[in-house]
PDB file of C-alpha atoms in Angstrom:
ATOM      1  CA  UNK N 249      88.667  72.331 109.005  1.00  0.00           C
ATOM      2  CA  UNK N 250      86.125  75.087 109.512  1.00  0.00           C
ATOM      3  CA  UNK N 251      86.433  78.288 110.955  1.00  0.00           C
ATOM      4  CA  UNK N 252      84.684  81.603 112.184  1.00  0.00           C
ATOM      5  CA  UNK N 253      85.408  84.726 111.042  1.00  0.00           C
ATOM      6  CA  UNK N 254      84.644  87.718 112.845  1.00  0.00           C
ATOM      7  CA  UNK N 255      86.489  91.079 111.301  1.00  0.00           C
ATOM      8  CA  UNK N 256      86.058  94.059 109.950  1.00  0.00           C
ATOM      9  CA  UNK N 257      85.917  94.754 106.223  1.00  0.00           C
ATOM     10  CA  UNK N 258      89.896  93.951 105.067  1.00  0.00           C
ATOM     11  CA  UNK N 259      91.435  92.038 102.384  1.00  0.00           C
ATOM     12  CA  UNK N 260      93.573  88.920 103.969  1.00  0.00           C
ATOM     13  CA  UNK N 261      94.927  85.760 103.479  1.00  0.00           C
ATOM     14  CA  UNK N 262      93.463  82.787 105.394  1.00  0.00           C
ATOM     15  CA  UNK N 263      96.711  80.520 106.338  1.00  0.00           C
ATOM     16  CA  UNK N 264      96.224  76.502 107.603  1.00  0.00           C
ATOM     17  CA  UNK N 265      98.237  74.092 107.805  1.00  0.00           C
ATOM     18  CA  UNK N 266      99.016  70.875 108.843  1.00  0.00           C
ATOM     19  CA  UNK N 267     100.926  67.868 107.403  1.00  0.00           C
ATOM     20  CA  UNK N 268     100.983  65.997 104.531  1.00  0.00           C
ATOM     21  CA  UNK N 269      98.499  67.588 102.628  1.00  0.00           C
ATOM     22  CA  UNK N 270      97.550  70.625 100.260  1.00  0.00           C
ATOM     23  CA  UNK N 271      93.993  71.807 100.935  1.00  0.00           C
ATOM     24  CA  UNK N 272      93.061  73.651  97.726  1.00  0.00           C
ATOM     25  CA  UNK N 273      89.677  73.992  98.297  1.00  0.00           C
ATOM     26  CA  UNK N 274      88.264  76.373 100.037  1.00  0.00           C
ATOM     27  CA  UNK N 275      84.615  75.783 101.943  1.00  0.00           C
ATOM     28  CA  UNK N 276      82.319  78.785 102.604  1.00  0.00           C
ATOM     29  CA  UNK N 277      78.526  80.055 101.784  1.00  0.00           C
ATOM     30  CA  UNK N 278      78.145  76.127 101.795  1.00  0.00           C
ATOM     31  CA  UNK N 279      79.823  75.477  98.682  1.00  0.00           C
ATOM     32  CA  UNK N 280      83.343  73.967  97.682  1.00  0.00           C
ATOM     33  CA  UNK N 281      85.715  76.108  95.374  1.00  0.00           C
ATOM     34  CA  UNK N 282      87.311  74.978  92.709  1.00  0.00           C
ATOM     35  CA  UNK N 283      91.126  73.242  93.219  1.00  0.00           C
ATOM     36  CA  UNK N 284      92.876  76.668  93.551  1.00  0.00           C
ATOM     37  CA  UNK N 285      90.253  79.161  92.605  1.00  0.00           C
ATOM     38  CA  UNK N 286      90.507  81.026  95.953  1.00  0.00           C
ATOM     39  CA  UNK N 287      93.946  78.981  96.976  1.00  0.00           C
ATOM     40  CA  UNK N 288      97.120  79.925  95.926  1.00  0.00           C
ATOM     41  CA  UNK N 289      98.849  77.289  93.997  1.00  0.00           C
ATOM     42  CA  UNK N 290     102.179  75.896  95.298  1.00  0.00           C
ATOM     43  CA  UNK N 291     104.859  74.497  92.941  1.00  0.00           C
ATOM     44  CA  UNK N 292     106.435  70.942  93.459  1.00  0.00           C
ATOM     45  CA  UNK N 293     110.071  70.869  94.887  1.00  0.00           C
ATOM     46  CA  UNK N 294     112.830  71.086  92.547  1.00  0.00           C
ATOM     47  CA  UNK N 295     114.396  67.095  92.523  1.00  0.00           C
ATOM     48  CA  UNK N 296     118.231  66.825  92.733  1.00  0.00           C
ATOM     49  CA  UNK N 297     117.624  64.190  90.321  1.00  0.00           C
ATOM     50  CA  UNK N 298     114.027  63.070  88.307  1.00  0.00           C
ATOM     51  CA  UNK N 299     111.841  61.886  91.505  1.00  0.00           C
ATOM     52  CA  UNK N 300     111.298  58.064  91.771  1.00  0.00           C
ATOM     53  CA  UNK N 301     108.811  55.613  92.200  1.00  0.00           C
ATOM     54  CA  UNK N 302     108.534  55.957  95.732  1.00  0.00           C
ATOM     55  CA  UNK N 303     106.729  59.270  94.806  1.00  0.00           C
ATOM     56  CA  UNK N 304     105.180  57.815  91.629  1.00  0.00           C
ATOM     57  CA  UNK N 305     108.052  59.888  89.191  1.00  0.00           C
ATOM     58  CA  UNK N 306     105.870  62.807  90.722  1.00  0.00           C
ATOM     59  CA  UNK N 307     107.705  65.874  92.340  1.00  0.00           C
ATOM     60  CA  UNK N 308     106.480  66.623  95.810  1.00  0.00           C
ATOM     61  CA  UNK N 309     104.422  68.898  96.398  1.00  0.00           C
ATOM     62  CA  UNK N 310     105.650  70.851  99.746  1.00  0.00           C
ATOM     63  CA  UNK N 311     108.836  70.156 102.315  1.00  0.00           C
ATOM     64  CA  UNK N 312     108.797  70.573 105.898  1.00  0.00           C
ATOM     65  CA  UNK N 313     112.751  72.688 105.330  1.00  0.00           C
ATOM     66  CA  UNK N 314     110.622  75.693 104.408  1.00  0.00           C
ATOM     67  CA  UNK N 315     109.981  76.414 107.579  1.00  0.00           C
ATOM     68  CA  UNK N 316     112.872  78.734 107.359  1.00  0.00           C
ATOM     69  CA  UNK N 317     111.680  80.605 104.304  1.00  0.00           C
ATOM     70  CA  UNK N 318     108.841  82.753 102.963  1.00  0.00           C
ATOM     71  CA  UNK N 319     107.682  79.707 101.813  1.00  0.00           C
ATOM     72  CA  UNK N 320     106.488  79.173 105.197  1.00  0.00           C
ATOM     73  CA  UNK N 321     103.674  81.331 104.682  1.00  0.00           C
ATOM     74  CA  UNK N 322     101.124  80.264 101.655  1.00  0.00           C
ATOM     75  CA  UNK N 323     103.210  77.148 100.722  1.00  0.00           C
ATOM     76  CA  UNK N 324     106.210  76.707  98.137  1.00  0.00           C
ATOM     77  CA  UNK N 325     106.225  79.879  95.857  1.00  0.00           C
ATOM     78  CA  UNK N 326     102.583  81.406  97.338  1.00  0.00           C
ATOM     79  CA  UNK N 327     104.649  84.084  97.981  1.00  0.00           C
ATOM     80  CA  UNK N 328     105.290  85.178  94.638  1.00  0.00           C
ATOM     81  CA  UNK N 329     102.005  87.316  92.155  1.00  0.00           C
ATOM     82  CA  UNK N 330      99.183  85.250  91.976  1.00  0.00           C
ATOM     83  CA  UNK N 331      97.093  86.907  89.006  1.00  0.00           C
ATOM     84  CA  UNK N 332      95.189  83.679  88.412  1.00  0.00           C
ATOM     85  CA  UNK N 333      93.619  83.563  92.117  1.00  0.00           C
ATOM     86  CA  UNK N 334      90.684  85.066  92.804  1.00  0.00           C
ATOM     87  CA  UNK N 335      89.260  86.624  95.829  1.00  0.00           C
ATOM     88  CA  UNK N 336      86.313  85.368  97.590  1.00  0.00           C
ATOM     89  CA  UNK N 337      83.719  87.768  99.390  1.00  0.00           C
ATOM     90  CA  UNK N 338      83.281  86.152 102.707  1.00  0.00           C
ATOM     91  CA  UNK N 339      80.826  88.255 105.369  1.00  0.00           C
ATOM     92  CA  UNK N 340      82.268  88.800 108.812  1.00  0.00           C
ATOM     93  CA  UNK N 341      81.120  85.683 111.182  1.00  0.00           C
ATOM     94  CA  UNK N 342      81.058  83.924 108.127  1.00  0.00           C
ATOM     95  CA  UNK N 343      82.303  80.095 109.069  1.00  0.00           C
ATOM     96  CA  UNK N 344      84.718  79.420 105.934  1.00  0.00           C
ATOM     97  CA  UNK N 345      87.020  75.793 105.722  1.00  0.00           C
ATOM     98  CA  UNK N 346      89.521  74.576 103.511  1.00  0.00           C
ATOM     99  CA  UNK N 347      89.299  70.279 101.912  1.00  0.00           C
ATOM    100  CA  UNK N 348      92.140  68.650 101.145  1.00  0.00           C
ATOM    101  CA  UNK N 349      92.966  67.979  97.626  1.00  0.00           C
ATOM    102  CA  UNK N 350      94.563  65.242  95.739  1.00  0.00           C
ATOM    103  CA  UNK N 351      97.246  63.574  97.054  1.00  0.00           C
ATOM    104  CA  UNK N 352     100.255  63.951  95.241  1.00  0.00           C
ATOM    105  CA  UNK N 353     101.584  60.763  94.868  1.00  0.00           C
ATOM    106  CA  UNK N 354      98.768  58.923  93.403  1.00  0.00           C
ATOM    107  CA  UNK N 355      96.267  61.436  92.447  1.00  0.00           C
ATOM    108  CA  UNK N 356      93.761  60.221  94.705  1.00  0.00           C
ATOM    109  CA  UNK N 357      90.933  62.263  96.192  1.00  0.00           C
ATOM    110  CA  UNK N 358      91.359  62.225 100.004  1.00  0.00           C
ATOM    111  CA  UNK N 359      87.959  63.094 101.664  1.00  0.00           C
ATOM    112  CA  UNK N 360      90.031  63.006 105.743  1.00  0.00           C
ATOM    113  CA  UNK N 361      93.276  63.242 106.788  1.00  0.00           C
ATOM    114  CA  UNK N 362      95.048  60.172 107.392  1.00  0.00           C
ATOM    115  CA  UNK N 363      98.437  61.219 108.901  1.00  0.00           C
ATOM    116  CA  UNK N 364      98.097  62.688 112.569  1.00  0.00           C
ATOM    117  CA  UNK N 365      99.239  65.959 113.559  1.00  0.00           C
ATOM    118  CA  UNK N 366      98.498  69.363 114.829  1.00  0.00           C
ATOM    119  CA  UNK N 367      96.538  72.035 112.749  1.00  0.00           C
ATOM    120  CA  UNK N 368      96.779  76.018 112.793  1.00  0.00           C
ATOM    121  CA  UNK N 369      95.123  78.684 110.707  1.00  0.00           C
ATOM    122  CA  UNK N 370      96.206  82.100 110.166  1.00  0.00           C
ATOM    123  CA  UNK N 371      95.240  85.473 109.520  1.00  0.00           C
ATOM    124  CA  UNK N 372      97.370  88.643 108.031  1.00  0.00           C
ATOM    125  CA  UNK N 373      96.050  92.357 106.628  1.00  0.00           C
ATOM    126  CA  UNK N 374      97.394  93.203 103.021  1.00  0.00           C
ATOM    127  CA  UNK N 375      99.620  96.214 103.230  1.00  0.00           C
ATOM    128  CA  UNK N 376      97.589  99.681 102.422  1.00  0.00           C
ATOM    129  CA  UNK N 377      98.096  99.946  98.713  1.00  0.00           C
ATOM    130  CA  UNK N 378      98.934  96.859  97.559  1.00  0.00           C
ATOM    131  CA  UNK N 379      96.510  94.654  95.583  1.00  0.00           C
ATOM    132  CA  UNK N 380      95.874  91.159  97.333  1.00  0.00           C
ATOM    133  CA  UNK N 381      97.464  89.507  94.459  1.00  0.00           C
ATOM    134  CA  UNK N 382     100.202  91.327  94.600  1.00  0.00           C
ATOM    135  CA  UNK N 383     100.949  90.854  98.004  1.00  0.00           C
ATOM    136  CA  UNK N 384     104.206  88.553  99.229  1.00  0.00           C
ATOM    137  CA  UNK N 385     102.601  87.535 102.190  1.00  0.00           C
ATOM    138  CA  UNK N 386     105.191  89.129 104.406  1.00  0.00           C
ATOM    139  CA  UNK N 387     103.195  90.527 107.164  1.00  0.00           C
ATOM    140  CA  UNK N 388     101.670  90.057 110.771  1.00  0.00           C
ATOM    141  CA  UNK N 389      99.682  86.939 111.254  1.00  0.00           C
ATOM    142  CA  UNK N 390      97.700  86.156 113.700  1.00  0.00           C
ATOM    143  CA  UNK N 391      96.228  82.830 114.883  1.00  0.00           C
ATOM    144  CA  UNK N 392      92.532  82.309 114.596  1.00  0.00           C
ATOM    145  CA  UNK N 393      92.172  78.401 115.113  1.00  0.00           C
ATOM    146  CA  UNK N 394      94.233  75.217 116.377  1.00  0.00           C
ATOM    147  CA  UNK N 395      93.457  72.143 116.504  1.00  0.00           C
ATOM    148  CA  UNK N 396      95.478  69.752 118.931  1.00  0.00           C
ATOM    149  CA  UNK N 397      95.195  66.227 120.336  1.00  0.00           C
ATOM    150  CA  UNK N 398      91.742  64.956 121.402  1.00  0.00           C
ATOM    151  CA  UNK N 399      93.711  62.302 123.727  1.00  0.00           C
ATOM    152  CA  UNK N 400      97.435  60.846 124.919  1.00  0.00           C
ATOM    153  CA  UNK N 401      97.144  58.763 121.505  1.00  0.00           C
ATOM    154  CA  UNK N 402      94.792  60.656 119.004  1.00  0.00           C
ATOM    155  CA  UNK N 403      95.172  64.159 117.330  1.00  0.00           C
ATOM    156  CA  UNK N 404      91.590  66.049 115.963  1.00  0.00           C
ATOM    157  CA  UNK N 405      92.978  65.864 112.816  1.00  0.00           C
ATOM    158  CA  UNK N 406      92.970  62.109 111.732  1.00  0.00           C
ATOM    159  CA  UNK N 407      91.193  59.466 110.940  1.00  0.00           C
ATOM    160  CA  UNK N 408      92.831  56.991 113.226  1.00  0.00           C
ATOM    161  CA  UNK N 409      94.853  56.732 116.332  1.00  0.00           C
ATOM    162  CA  UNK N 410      96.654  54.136 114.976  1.00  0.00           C
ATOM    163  CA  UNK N 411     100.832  55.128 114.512  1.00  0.00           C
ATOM    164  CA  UNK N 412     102.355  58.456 114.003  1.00  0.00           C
ATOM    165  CA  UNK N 413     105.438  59.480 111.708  1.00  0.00           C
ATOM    166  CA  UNK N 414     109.119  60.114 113.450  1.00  0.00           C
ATOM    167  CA  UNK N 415     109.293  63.737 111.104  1.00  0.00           C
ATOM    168  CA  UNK N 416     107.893  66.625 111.119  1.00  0.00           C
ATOM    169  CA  UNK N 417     106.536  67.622 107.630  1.00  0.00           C
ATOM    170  CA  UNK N 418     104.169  70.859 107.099  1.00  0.00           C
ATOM    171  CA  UNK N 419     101.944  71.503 103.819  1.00  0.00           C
ATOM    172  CA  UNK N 420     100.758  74.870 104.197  1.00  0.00           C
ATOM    173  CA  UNK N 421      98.031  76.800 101.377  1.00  0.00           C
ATOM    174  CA  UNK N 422      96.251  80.265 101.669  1.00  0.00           C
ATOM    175  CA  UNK N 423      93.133  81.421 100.633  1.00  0.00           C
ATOM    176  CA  UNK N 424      92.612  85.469  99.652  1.00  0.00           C
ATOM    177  CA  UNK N 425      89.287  86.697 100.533  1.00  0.00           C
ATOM    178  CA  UNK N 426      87.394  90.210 100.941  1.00  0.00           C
ATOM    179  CA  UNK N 427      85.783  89.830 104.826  1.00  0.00           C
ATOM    180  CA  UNK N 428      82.973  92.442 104.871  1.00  0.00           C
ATOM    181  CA  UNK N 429      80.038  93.302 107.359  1.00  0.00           C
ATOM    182  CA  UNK N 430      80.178  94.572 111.460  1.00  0.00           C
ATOM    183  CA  UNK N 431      83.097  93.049 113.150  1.00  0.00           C
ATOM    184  CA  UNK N 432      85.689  94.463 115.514  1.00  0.00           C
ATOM    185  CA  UNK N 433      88.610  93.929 117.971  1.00  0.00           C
ATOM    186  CA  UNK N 434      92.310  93.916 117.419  1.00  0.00           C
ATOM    187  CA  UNK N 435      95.019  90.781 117.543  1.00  0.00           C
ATOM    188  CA  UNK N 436      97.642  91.827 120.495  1.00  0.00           C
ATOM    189  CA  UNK N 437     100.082  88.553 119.237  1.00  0.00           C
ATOM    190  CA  UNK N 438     101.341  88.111 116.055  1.00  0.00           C
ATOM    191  CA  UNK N 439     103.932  85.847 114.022  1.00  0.00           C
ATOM    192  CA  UNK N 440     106.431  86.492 111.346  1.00  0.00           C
ATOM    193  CA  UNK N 441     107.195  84.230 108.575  1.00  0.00           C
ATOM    194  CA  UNK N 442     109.882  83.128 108.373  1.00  0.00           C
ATOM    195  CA  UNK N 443     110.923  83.940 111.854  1.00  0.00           C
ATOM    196  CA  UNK N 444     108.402  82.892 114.623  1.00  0.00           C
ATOM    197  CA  UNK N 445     108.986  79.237 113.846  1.00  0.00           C
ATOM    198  CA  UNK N 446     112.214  77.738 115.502  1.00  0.00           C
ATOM    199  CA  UNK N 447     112.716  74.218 114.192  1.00  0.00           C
ATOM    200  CA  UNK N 448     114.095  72.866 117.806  1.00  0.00           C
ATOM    201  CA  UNK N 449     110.952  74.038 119.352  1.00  0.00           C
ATOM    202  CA  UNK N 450     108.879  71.346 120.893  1.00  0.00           C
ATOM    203  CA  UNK N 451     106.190  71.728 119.304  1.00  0.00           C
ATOM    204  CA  UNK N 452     107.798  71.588 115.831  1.00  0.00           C
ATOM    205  CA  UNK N 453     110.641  68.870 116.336  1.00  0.00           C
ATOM    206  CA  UNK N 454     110.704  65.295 118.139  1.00  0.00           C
ATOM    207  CA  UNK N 455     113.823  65.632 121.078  1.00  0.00           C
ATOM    208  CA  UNK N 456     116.088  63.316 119.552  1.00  0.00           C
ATOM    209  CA  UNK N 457     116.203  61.207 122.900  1.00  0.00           C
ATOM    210  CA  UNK N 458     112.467  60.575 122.701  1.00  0.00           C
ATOM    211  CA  UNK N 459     111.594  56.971 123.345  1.00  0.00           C
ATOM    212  CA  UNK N 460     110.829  54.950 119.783  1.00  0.00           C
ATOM    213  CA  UNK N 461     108.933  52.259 119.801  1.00  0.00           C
ATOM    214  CA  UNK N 462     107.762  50.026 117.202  1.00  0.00           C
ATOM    215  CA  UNK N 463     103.859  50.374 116.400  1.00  0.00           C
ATOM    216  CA  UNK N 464     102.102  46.754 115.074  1.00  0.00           C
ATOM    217  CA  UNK N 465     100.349  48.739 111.681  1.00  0.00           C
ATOM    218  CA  UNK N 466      98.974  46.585 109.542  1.00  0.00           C
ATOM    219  CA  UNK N 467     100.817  47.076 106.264  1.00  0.00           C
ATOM    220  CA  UNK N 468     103.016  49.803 107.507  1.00  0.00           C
ATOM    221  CA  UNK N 469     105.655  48.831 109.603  1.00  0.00           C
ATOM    222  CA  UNK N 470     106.077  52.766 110.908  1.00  0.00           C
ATOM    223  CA  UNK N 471     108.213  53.845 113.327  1.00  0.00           C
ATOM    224  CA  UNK N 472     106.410  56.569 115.758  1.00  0.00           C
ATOM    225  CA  UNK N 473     107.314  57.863 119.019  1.00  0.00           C
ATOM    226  CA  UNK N 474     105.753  57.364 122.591  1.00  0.00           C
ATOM    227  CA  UNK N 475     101.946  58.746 122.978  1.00  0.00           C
ATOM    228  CA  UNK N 476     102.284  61.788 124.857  1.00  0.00           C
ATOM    229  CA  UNK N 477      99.660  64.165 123.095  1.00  0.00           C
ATOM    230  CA  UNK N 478      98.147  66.073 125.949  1.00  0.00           C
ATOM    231  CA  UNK N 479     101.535  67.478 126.295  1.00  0.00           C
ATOM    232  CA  UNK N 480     101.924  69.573 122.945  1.00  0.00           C
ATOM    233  CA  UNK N 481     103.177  72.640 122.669  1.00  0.00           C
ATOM    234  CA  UNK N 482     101.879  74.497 119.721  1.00  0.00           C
ATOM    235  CA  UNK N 483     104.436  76.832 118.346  1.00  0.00           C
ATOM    236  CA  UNK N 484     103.638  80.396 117.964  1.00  0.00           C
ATOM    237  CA  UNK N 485     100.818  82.907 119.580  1.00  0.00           C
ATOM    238  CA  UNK N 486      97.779  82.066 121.459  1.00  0.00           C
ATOM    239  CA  UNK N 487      94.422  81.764 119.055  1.00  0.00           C
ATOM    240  CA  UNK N 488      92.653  84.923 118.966  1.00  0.00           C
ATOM    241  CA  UNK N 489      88.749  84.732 119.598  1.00  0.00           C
ATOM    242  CA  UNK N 490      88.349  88.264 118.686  1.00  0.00           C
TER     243      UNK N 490
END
């Protein structure tokens, strides 16, 4: 995912998400970062009981429940002091982009997204006098890109239009960067974290009398629901274009 940025000279933290992924990397003067150099790391979800081998005796990662907390934001824990992240100096108009990194299950290197789904990316200001790192997250964002369906069967994020999943699951990182250089204009429509997501929204949960239907996947026998793209509703504000 890449995206422009046009703004004046402010401290933020660059939001995407999407689902079933962490994208660690972030993408801009034509170079990949590090896993996490710029990113904010997230920390795997706390097991009722040691995690089993349908996760590889791995933790996960993320959970789509934290929709409903400050997790929400940067990912699971983001929220808290991240002394070990740097900042990256990114010039206003810059086009910046985030890679996904290893999957968590089987430490492979993904180089596109396999599941389908929506995408969104975020912007919010650091608080006057308080250091990026330092920062909680809890602020106003506002939306600077989304990326929907391309068709009734097939989202822009995916490799293939083959099946989709019957849950909703969302694995959200941040990036902190300085934005220098001319820019202007002022977001009128923000979101809250937690709070601007409702999980019975359309565009966040399946109605549970959507039609199933069984999809003929090669090697995954997956459940998904009917093929009605075009008709997402992406949750929160409009994208701003500045």
């Amino acid at each position: 995912m890449l995206l422009p940025l046009n703004l004046l000279p402010i401290y933020i933290l660059l939001s995407v998400a999407q689902a079933h992924y962490t994208f660690p990397i972030l993408i801009y003067n034509n170079t990949r970062s590090n896993p996490y150099q710029y990113t904010r790391d997230v920390t795997p979800l706390p097991q009722p009981k040691p995690p089993g081998p349908d996760y590889n005796y791995k933790p996960m990662l993320q959970y789509n429940a934290d929709i409903l907390t400050p997790n929400r934001r940067c990912g699971r824990d983001a929220w808290k002091p991240s002394n070990g992240t740097e900042i990256a100096d990114v010039a206003a108009g810059a086009v910046v982009g985030f890679a996904v990194g290893k999957d968590h299950t089987s430490n492979i290197q993904y180089q596109i997204i396999f599941h389908p789904g929506p995408g969104f990316a975020y912007l919010a200001q650091r608080p006057d006098g308080v250091e990026l790192s330092q920062w909680d997250d809890d602020g106003d964002w506002f939306k600077i890109d989304y990326q929907g369906p391309v068709s009734e069967g097939k989202w822009a994020l995916m490799n293939s239009p083959e099946y989709n999943w019957n849950s909703s699951q969302f694995y959200v990182n941040c990036a902190q960067m300085h934005v220098f250089g001319p820019g202007g204009g002022t977001s009128s429509a923000f979101a809250r974290f937690p709070g601007t997501y409702q999980v019975d929204e359309p565009g966040l949960s399946r109605p549970e009398d959507e039609e199933y239907y069984e999809d003929d996947v090669q090697d995954n026998n997956a459940l998904g629901w009917r093929r009605r793209f075009l008709g997402y509703q992406p949750p929160g504000p409009g994208v701003w274009r500045g």
